[in-house]
Short mmCIF file of C-alpha atoms in Angstrom, two decimals:
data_model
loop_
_atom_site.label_atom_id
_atom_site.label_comp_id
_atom_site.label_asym_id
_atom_site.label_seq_id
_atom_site.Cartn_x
_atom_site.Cartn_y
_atom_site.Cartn_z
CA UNK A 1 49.23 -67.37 40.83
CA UNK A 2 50.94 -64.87 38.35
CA UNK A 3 50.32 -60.94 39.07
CA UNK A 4 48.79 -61.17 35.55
CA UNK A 5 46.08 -63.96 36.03
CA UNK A 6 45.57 -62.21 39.66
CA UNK A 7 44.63 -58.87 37.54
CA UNK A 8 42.98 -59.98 34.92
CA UNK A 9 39.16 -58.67 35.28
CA UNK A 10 36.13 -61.17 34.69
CA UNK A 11 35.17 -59.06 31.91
CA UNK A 12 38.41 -60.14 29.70
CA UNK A 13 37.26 -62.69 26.98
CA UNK A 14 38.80 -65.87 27.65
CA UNK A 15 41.44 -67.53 25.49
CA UNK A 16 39.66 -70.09 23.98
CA UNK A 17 38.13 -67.88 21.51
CA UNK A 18 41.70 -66.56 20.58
CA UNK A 19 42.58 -70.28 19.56
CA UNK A 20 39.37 -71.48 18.01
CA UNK A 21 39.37 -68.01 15.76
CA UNK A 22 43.30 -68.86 14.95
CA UNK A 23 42.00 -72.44 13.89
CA UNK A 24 39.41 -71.16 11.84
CA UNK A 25 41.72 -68.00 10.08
CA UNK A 26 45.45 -69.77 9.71
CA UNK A 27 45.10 -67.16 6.54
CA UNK A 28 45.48 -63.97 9.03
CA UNK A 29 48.45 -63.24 9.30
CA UNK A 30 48.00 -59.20 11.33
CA UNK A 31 45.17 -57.89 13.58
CA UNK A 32 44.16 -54.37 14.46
CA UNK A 33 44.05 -53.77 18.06
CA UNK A 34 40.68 -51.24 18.50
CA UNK A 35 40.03 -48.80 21.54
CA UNK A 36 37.59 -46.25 21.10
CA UNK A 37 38.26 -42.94 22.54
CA UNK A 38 35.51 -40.21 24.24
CA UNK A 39 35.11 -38.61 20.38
CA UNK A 40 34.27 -42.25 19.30
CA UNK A 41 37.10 -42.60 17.07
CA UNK A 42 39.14 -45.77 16.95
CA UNK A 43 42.76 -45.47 18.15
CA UNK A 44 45.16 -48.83 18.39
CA UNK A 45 47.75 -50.33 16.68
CA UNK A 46 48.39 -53.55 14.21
CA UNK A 47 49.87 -56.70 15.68
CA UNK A 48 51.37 -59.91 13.76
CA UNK A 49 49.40 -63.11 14.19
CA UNK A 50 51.89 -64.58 16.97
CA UNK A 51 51.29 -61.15 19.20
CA UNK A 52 47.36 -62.69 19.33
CA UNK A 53 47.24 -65.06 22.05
CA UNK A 54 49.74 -62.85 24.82
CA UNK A 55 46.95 -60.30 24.53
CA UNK A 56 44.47 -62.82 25.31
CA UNK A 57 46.50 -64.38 28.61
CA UNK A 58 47.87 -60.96 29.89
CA UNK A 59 46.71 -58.36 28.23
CA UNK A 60 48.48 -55.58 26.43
CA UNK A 61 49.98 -52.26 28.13
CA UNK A 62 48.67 -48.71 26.38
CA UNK A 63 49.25 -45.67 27.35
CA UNK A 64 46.17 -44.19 29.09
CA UNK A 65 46.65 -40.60 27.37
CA UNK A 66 44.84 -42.20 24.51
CA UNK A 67 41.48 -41.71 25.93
CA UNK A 68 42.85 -37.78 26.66
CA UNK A 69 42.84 -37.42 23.04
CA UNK A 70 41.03 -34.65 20.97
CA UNK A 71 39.60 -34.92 17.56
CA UNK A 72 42.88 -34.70 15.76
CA UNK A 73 44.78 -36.79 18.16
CA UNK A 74 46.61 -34.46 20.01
CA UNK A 75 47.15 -34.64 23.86
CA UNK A 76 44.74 -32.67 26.15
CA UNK A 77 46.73 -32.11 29.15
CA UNK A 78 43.64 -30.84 31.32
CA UNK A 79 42.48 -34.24 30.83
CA UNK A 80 45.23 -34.88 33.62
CA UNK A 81 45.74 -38.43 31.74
CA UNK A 82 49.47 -37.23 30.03
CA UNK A 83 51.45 -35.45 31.98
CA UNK A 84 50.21 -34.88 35.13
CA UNK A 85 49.42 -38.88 35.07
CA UNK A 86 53.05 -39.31 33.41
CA UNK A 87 51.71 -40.64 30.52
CA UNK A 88 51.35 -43.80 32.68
CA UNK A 89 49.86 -47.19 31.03
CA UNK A 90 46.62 -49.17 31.53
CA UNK A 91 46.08 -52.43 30.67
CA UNK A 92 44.00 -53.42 27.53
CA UNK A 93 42.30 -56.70 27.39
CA UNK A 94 40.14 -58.02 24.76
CA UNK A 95 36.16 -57.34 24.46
CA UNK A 96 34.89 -60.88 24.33
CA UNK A 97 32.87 -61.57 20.85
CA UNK A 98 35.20 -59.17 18.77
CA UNK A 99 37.22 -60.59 17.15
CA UNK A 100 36.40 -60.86 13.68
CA UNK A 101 38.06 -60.90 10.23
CA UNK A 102 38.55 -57.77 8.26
CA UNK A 103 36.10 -58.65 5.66
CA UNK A 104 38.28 -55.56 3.16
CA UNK A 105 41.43 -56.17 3.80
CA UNK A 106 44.08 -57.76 1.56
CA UNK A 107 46.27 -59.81 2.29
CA UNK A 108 43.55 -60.63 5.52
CA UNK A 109 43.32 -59.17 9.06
CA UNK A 110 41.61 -59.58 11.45
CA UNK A 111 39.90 -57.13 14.40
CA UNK A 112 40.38 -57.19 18.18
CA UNK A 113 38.13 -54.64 19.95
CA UNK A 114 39.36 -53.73 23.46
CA UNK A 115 38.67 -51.86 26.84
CA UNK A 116 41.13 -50.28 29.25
CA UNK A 117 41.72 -51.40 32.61
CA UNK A 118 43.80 -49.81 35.64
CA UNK A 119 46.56 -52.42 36.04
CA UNK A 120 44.95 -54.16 39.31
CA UNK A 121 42.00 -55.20 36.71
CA UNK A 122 39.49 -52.30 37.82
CA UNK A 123 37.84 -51.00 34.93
CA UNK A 124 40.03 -47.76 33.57
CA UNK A 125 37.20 -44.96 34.80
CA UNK A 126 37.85 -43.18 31.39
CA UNK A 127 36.98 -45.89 29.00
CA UNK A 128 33.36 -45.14 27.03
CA UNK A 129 32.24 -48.81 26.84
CA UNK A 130 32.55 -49.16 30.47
CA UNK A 131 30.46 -45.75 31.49
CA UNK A 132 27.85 -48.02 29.49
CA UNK A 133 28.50 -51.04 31.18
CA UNK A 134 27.96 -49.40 34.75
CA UNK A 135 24.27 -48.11 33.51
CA UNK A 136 23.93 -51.70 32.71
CA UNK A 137 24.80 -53.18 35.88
CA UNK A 138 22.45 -50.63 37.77
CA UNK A 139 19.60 -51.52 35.93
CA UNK A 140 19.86 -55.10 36.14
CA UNK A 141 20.37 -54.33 39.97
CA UNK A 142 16.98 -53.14 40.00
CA UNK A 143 15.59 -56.10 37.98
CA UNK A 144 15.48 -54.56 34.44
CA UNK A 145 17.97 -55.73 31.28
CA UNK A 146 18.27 -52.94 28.84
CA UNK A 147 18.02 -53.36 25.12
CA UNK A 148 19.28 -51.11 22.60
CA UNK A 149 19.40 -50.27 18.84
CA UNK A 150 20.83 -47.89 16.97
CA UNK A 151 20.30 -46.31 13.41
CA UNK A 152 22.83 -45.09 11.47
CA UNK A 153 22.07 -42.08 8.98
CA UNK A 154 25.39 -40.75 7.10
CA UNK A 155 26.66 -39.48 3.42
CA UNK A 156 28.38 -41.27 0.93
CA UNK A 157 30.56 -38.40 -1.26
CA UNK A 158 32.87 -37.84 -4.08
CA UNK A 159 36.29 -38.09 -2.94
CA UNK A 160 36.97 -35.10 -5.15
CA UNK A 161 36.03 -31.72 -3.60
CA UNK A 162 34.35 -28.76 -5.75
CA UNK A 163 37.11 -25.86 -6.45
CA UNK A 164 35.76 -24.29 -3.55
CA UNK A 165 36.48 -27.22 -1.39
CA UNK A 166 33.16 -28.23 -0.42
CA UNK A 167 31.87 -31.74 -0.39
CA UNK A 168 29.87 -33.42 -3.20
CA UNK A 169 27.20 -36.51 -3.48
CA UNK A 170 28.78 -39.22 -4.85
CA UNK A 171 28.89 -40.66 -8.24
CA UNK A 172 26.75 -43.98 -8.05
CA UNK A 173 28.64 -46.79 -9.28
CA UNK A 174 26.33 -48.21 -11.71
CA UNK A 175 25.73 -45.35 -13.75
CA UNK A 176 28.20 -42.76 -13.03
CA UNK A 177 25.85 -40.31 -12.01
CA UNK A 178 24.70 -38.00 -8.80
CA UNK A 179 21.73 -38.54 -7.23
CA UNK A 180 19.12 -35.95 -8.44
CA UNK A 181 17.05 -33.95 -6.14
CA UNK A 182 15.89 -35.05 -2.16
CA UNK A 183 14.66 -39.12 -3.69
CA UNK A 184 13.57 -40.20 0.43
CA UNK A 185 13.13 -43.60 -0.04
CA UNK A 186 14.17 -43.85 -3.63
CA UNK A 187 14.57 -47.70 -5.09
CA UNK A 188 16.84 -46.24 -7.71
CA UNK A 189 19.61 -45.11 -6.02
CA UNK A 190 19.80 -47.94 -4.02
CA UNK A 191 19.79 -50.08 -7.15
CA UNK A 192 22.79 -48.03 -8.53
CA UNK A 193 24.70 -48.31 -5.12
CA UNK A 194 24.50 -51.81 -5.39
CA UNK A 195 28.09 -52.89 -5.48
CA UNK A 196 28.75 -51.35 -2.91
CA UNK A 197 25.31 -52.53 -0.70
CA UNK A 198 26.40 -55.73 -1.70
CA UNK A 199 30.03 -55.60 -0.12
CA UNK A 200 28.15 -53.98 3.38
CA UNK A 201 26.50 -56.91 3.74
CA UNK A 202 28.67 -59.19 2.86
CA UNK A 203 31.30 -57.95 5.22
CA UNK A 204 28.89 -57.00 8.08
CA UNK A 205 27.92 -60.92 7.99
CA UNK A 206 31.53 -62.21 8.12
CA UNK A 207 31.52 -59.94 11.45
CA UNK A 208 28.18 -60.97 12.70
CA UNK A 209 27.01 -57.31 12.34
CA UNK A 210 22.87 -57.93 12.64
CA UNK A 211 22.63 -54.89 9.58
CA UNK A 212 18.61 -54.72 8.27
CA UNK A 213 17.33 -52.40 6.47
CA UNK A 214 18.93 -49.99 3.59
CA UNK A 215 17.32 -46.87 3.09
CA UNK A 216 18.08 -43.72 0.67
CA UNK A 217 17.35 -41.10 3.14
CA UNK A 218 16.18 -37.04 2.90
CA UNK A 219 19.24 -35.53 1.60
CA UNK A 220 21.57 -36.24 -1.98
CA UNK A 221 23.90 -39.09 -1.12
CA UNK A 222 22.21 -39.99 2.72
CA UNK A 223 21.68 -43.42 3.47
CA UNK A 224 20.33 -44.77 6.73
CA UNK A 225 21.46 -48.40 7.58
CA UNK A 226 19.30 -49.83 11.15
CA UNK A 227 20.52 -52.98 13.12
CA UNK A 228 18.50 -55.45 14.90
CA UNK A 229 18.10 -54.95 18.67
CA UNK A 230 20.43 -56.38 21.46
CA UNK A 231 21.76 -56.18 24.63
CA UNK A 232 22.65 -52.44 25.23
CA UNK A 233 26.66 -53.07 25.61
CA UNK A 234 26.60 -55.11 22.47
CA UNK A 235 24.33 -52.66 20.34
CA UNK A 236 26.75 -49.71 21.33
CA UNK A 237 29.63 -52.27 20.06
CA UNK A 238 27.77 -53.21 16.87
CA UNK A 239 27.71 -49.81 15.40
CA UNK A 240 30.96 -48.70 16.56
CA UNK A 241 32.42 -51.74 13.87
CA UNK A 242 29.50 -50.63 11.09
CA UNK A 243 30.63 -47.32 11.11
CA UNK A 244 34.68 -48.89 10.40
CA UNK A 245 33.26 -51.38 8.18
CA UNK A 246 31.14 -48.73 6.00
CA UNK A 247 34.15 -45.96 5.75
CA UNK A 248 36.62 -48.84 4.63
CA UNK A 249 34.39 -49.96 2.61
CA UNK A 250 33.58 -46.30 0.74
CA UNK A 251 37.09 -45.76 0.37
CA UNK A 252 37.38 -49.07 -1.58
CA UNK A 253 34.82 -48.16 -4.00
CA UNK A 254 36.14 -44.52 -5.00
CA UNK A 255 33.63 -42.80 -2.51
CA UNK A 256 33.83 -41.18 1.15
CA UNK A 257 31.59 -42.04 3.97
CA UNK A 258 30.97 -38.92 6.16
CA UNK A 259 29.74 -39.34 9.61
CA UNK A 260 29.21 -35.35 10.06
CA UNK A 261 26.32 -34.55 11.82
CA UNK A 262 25.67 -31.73 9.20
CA UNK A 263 28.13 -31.94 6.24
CA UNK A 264 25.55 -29.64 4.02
CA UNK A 265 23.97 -26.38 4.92
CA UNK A 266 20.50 -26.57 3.78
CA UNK A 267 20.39 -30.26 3.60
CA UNK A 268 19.09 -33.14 6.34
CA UNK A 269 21.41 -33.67 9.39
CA UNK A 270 22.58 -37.43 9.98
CA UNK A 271 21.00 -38.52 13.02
CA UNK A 272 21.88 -41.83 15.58
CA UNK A 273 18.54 -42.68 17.08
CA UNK A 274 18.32 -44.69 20.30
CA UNK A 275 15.49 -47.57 20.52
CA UNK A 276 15.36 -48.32 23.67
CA UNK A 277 13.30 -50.74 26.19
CA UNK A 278 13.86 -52.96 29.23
CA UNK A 279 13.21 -57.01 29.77
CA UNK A 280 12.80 -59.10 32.72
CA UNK A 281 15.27 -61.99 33.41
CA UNK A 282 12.93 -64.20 31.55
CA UNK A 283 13.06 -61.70 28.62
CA UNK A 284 9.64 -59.95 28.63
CA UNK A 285 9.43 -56.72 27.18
CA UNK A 286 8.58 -54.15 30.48
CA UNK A 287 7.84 -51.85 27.96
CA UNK A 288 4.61 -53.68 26.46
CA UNK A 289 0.95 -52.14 25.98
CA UNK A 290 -0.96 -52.95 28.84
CA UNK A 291 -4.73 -53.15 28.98
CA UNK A 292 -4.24 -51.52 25.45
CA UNK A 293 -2.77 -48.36 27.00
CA UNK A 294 1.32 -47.74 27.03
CA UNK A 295 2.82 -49.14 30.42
CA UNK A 296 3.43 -46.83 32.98
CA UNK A 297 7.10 -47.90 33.24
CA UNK A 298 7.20 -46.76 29.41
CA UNK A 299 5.89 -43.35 30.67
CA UNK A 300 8.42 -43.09 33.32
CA UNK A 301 11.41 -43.94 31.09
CA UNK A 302 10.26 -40.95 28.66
CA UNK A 303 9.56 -38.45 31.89
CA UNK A 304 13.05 -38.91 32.98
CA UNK A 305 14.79 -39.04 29.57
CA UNK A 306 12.94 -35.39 28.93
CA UNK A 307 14.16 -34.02 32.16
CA UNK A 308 17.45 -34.79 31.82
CA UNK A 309 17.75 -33.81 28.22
CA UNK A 310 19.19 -30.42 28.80
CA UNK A 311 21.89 -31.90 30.95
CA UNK A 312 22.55 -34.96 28.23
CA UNK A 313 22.62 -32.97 25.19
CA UNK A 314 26.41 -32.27 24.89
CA UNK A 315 26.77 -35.91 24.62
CA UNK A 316 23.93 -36.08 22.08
CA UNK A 317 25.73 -33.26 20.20
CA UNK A 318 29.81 -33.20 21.24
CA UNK A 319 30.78 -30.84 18.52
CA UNK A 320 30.50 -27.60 16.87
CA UNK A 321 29.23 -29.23 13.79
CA UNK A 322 26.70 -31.22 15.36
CA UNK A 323 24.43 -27.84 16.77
CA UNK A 324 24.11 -27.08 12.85
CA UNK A 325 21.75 -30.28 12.89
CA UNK A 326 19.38 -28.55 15.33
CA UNK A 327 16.53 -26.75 13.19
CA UNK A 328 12.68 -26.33 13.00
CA UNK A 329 10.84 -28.92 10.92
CA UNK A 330 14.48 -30.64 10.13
CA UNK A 331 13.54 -33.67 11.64
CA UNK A 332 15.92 -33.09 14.55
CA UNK A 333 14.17 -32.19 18.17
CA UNK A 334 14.56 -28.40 19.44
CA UNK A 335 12.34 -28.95 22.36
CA UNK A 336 11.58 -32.04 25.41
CA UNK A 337 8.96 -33.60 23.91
CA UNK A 338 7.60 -36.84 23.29
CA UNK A 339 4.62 -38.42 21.77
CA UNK A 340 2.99 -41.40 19.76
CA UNK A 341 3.91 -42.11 16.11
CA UNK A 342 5.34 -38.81 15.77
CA UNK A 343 8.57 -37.97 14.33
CA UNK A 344 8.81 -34.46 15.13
CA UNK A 345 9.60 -34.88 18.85
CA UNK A 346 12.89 -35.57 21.00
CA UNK A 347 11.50 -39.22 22.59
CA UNK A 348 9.22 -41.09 20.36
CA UNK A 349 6.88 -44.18 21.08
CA UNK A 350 7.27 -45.88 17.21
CA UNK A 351 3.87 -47.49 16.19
CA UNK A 352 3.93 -51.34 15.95
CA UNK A 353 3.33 -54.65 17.88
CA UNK A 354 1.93 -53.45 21.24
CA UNK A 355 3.93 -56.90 22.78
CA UNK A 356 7.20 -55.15 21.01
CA UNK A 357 6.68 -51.48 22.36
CA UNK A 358 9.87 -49.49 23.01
CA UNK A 359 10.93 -45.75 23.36
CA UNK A 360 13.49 -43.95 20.73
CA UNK A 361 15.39 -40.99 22.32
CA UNK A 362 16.05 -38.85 18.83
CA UNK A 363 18.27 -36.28 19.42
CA UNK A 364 21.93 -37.66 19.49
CA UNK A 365 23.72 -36.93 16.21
CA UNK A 366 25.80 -39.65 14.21
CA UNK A 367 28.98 -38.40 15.27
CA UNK A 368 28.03 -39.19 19.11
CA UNK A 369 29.65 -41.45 20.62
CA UNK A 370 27.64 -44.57 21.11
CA UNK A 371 28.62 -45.61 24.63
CA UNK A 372 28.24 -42.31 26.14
CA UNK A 373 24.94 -41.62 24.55
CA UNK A 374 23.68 -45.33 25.81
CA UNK A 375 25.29 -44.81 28.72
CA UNK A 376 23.67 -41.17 29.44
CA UNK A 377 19.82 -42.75 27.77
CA UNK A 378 19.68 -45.16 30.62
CA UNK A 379 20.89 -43.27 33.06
CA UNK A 380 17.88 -40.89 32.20
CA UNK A 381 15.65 -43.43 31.69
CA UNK A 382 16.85 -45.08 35.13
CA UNK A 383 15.81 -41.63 36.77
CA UNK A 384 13.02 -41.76 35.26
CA UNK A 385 11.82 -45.10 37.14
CA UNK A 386 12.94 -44.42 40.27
CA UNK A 387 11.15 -41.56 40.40
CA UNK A 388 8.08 -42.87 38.64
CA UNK A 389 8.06 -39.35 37.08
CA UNK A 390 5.27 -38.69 34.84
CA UNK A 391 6.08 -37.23 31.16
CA UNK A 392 2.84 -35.01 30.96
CA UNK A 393 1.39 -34.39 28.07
CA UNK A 394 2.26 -36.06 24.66
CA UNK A 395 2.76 -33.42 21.50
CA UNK A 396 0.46 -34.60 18.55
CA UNK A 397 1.77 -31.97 16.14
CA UNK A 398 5.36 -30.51 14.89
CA UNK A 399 6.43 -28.12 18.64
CA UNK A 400 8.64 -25.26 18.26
CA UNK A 401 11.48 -24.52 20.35
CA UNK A 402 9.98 -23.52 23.68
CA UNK A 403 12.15 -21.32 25.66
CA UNK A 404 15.36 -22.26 27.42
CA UNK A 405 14.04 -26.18 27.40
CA UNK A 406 17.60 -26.84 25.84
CA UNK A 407 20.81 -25.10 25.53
CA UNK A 408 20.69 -23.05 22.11
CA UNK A 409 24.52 -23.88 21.32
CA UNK A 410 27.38 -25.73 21.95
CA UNK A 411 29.10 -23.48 24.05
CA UNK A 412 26.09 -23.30 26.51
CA UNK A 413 26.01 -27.25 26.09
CA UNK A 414 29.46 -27.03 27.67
CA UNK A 415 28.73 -24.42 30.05
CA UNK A 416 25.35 -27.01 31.29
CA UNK A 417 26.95 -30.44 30.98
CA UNK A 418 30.02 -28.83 33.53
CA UNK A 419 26.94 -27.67 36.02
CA UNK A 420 24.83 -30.99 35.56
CA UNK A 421 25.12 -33.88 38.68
CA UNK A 422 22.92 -35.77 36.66
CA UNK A 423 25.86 -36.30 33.95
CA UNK A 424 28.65 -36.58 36.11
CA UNK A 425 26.86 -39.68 37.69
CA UNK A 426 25.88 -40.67 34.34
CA UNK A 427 29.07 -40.80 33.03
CA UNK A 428 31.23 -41.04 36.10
CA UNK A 429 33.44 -38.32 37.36
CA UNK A 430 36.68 -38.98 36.01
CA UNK A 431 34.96 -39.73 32.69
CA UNK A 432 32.67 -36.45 33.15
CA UNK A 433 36.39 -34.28 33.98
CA UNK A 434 37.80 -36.03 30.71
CA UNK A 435 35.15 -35.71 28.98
CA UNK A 436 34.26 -31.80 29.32
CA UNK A 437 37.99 -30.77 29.04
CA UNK A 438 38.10 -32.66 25.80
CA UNK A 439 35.63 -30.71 24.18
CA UNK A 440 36.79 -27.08 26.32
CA UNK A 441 39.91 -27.57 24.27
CA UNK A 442 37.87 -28.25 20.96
CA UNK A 443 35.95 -25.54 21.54
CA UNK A 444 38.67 -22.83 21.90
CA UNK A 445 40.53 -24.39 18.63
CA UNK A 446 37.17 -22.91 17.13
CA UNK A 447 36.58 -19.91 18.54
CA UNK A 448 40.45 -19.51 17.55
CA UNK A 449 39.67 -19.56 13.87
CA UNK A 450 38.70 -16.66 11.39
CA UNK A 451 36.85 -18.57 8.75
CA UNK A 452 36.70 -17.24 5.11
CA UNK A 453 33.07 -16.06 5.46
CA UNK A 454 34.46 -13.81 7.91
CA UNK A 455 36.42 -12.62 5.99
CA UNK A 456 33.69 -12.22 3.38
CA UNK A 457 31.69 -10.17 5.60
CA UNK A 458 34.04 -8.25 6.94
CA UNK A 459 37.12 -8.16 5.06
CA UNK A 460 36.43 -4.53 3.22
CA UNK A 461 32.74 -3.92 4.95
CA UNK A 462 33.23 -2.59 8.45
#
């Protein structure tokens, strides 16, 4: 047996999707190679059509400094994944189920999503999407199979800045004008977007994307697209692609999709709600009403994603922007608290089909990483269980911020996340290391930078 057939881990998809896709595509002529870092941002390289099927056999060699990687895609040598590691390569191999045509591009390509591996096939500790996969595995240990879904809130701008350099809502294509005013669940802008609604889901079905529901959200230019439930690995995987497909997309119709967890002061935050429940092997929802009252196990899974939330919420909110989202009555939780129908606390029980009853963890920001925050969701939920914690109390009513119930910045979100046990094992400790000297780093580019309304303030004042 070849060292490469001897390391090639059972997760790898198998060939025979390489060749069926080829059969199907003989108009592809280039792929994109996808990895997606800690930030969530897709890193990889573009491959000619011929370069397809080695991947698929024996993998492809990439440098494992790419997951050390900050926001602007410079090496983080605290990481200790460049030089301290020698910039040494992992092993790539392809997710199975992703590859898909590039519904946008012209001439085509296609899409290859991948994971990293150490080169004896063990999975690469540092890669999101397997920090996820290990919160899977636990919980079907125990006799539970997650399910996940994820909504996507975000901005479509102008590509043209003000003269002041700040962003503005886009020009709809039909007829040329900005939306006016807040319009939450306005028909009309939709109707005027429709172009480009049309080409999201066109292209999301050529990728089998399961996109639902298109809403025009609480802000000038928001939009919230949801996707049908799945398994939780293949959820996170879902709207890692929606979020490529919809920028590529915006660019190609004259507009910008922004994935800022707070592009506007004074406007609504983008959020990336969780729904969340658990099946038996036979598929029954755990999480159903029983005797017309919520299950227990529900209650547990919300007791142990509130005690944990103080520990999770770097990974809800991973950058400076993101704490701007945190406000009273902004629709983004301040406080650990959950209730029934209510949209004003951090773990909500939606109303529905008692048979279809789930949780939704509400506090993770758009421009969280999807892995990490499923990842870190179970894991709290998983707690939870175990300890067949009870939640207490569910808030009826909009609840202030109580306290120190979560950190009050992203600084002190550093400062808990580095303390927390709970998120190392979470996460993993190599991934945790990575994962806080990533955003150490990002944090002292900030604190590094005298913005103009500094200069404002101070410039001839003090």
């Amino acid at each position: 047996m070849s060292r490469d057939l001897a390391t090639r881990p059972p997760e790898a998809a198998d060939i025979a999707e390489a060749e069926a896709f080829l059969a199907a595509h003989p108009d592809i002529t280039a792929f994109d190679l996808v990895l997606i870092d800690l930030n969530g941002i897709a890193r990889g390289k573009i491959i000619r059509r011929h370069e397809l099927l080695p991947i698929f056999r024996s993998g492809r060699h990439l440098p494992g400094s790419i997951l050390g990687l900050d926001v602007t895609g410079e090496d983080v040598e605290e990481t200790g994944l460049v030089w301290s590691d020698g910039d040494a390569d992992r092993r790539a191999w392809p997710v199975a189920g992703s590859l898909v045509p590039l519904p946008w591009t012209s001439p085509p390509r296609g899409e290859l999503r991948l994971a990293l591996f150490e080169l004896d096939g063990a999975p690469m500790a540092c890669d999101p999407r397997h920090a996820l996969a290990r919160q899977v595995k636990l919980l079907e240990a125990d006799g539970f199979h997650p399910v996940l879904a994820y909504e996507l809130e975000f901005y479509l701008l102008d590509r043209e800045r003000t003269a002041e350099g700040q962003f503005q809502p886009l020009r709809l294509p039909l007829s040329g004008e900005r939306p006016d005013g807040i319009q939450v669940y306005g028909v009309t802008e939709l109707d005027r977007l429709e172009p480009f609604i049309d080409a999201v889901y066109r292209g999301a079905e050529a990728q089998g994307l399961p996109v639902e529901t298109m809403i025009s959200e609480y802000a000038q230019g928001q939009f919230e697209l949801t996707l049908r439930h799945g398994n939780a690995l293949r959820a996170a995987d879902d709207i890692v692609m929606l979020k490529r497909l919809i920028r590529a997309l915006a660019v190609r119709h004259g507009m910008m999709a922004c994935f800022m967890a707070k592009p506007f002061a004074g406007r609504a935050g983008s959020g990336m709600h969780v729904h969340a429940s658990l099946t038996d092997a036979e598929g029954t929802n755990r999480f159903a009403d029983q005797a017309e009252a919520l299950s227990p196990l529900l209650k547990h899974a919300v007791a142990g994603l509130l005690t944990t939330m103080q520990e999770s919420m770097l990974v809800f909110a991973p950058h400076f922007n993101s704490w701007r989202r945190f406000a009273a009555q902004s629709y983004a939780p301040t406080t650990p608290t959950w209730g029934t129908n209510n949209r004003s606390v951090a773990v909500r029980i939606p109303a529905g089909s008692p048979a279809g009853r789930h949780l939704e963890q509400r506090a993770a920001g758009i421009d969280s990483n999807p892995y990490l925050v499923g990842a870190t969701v179970l894991a709290g939920m998983r707690k939870g269980i175990l300890a067949k914690a009870d939640p207490g109390p569910e808030t009826t009513a909009y609840a202030e911020t109580a306290g120190d119930d979560l950190p009050p910045d992203w600084r002190s979100a550093i400062e808990t996340a580095t303390r927390s046990a709970f998120l190392k094992e979470a996460l993993g400790e190599r991934l945790h290391h990575v994962f806080l000297a990533l955003k150490r780093a990002e944090y002292r580019r900030f604190a590094a930078e005298v913005t103009a309304l500094e200069r404002t303030l101070y410039g001839e004042t003090v």
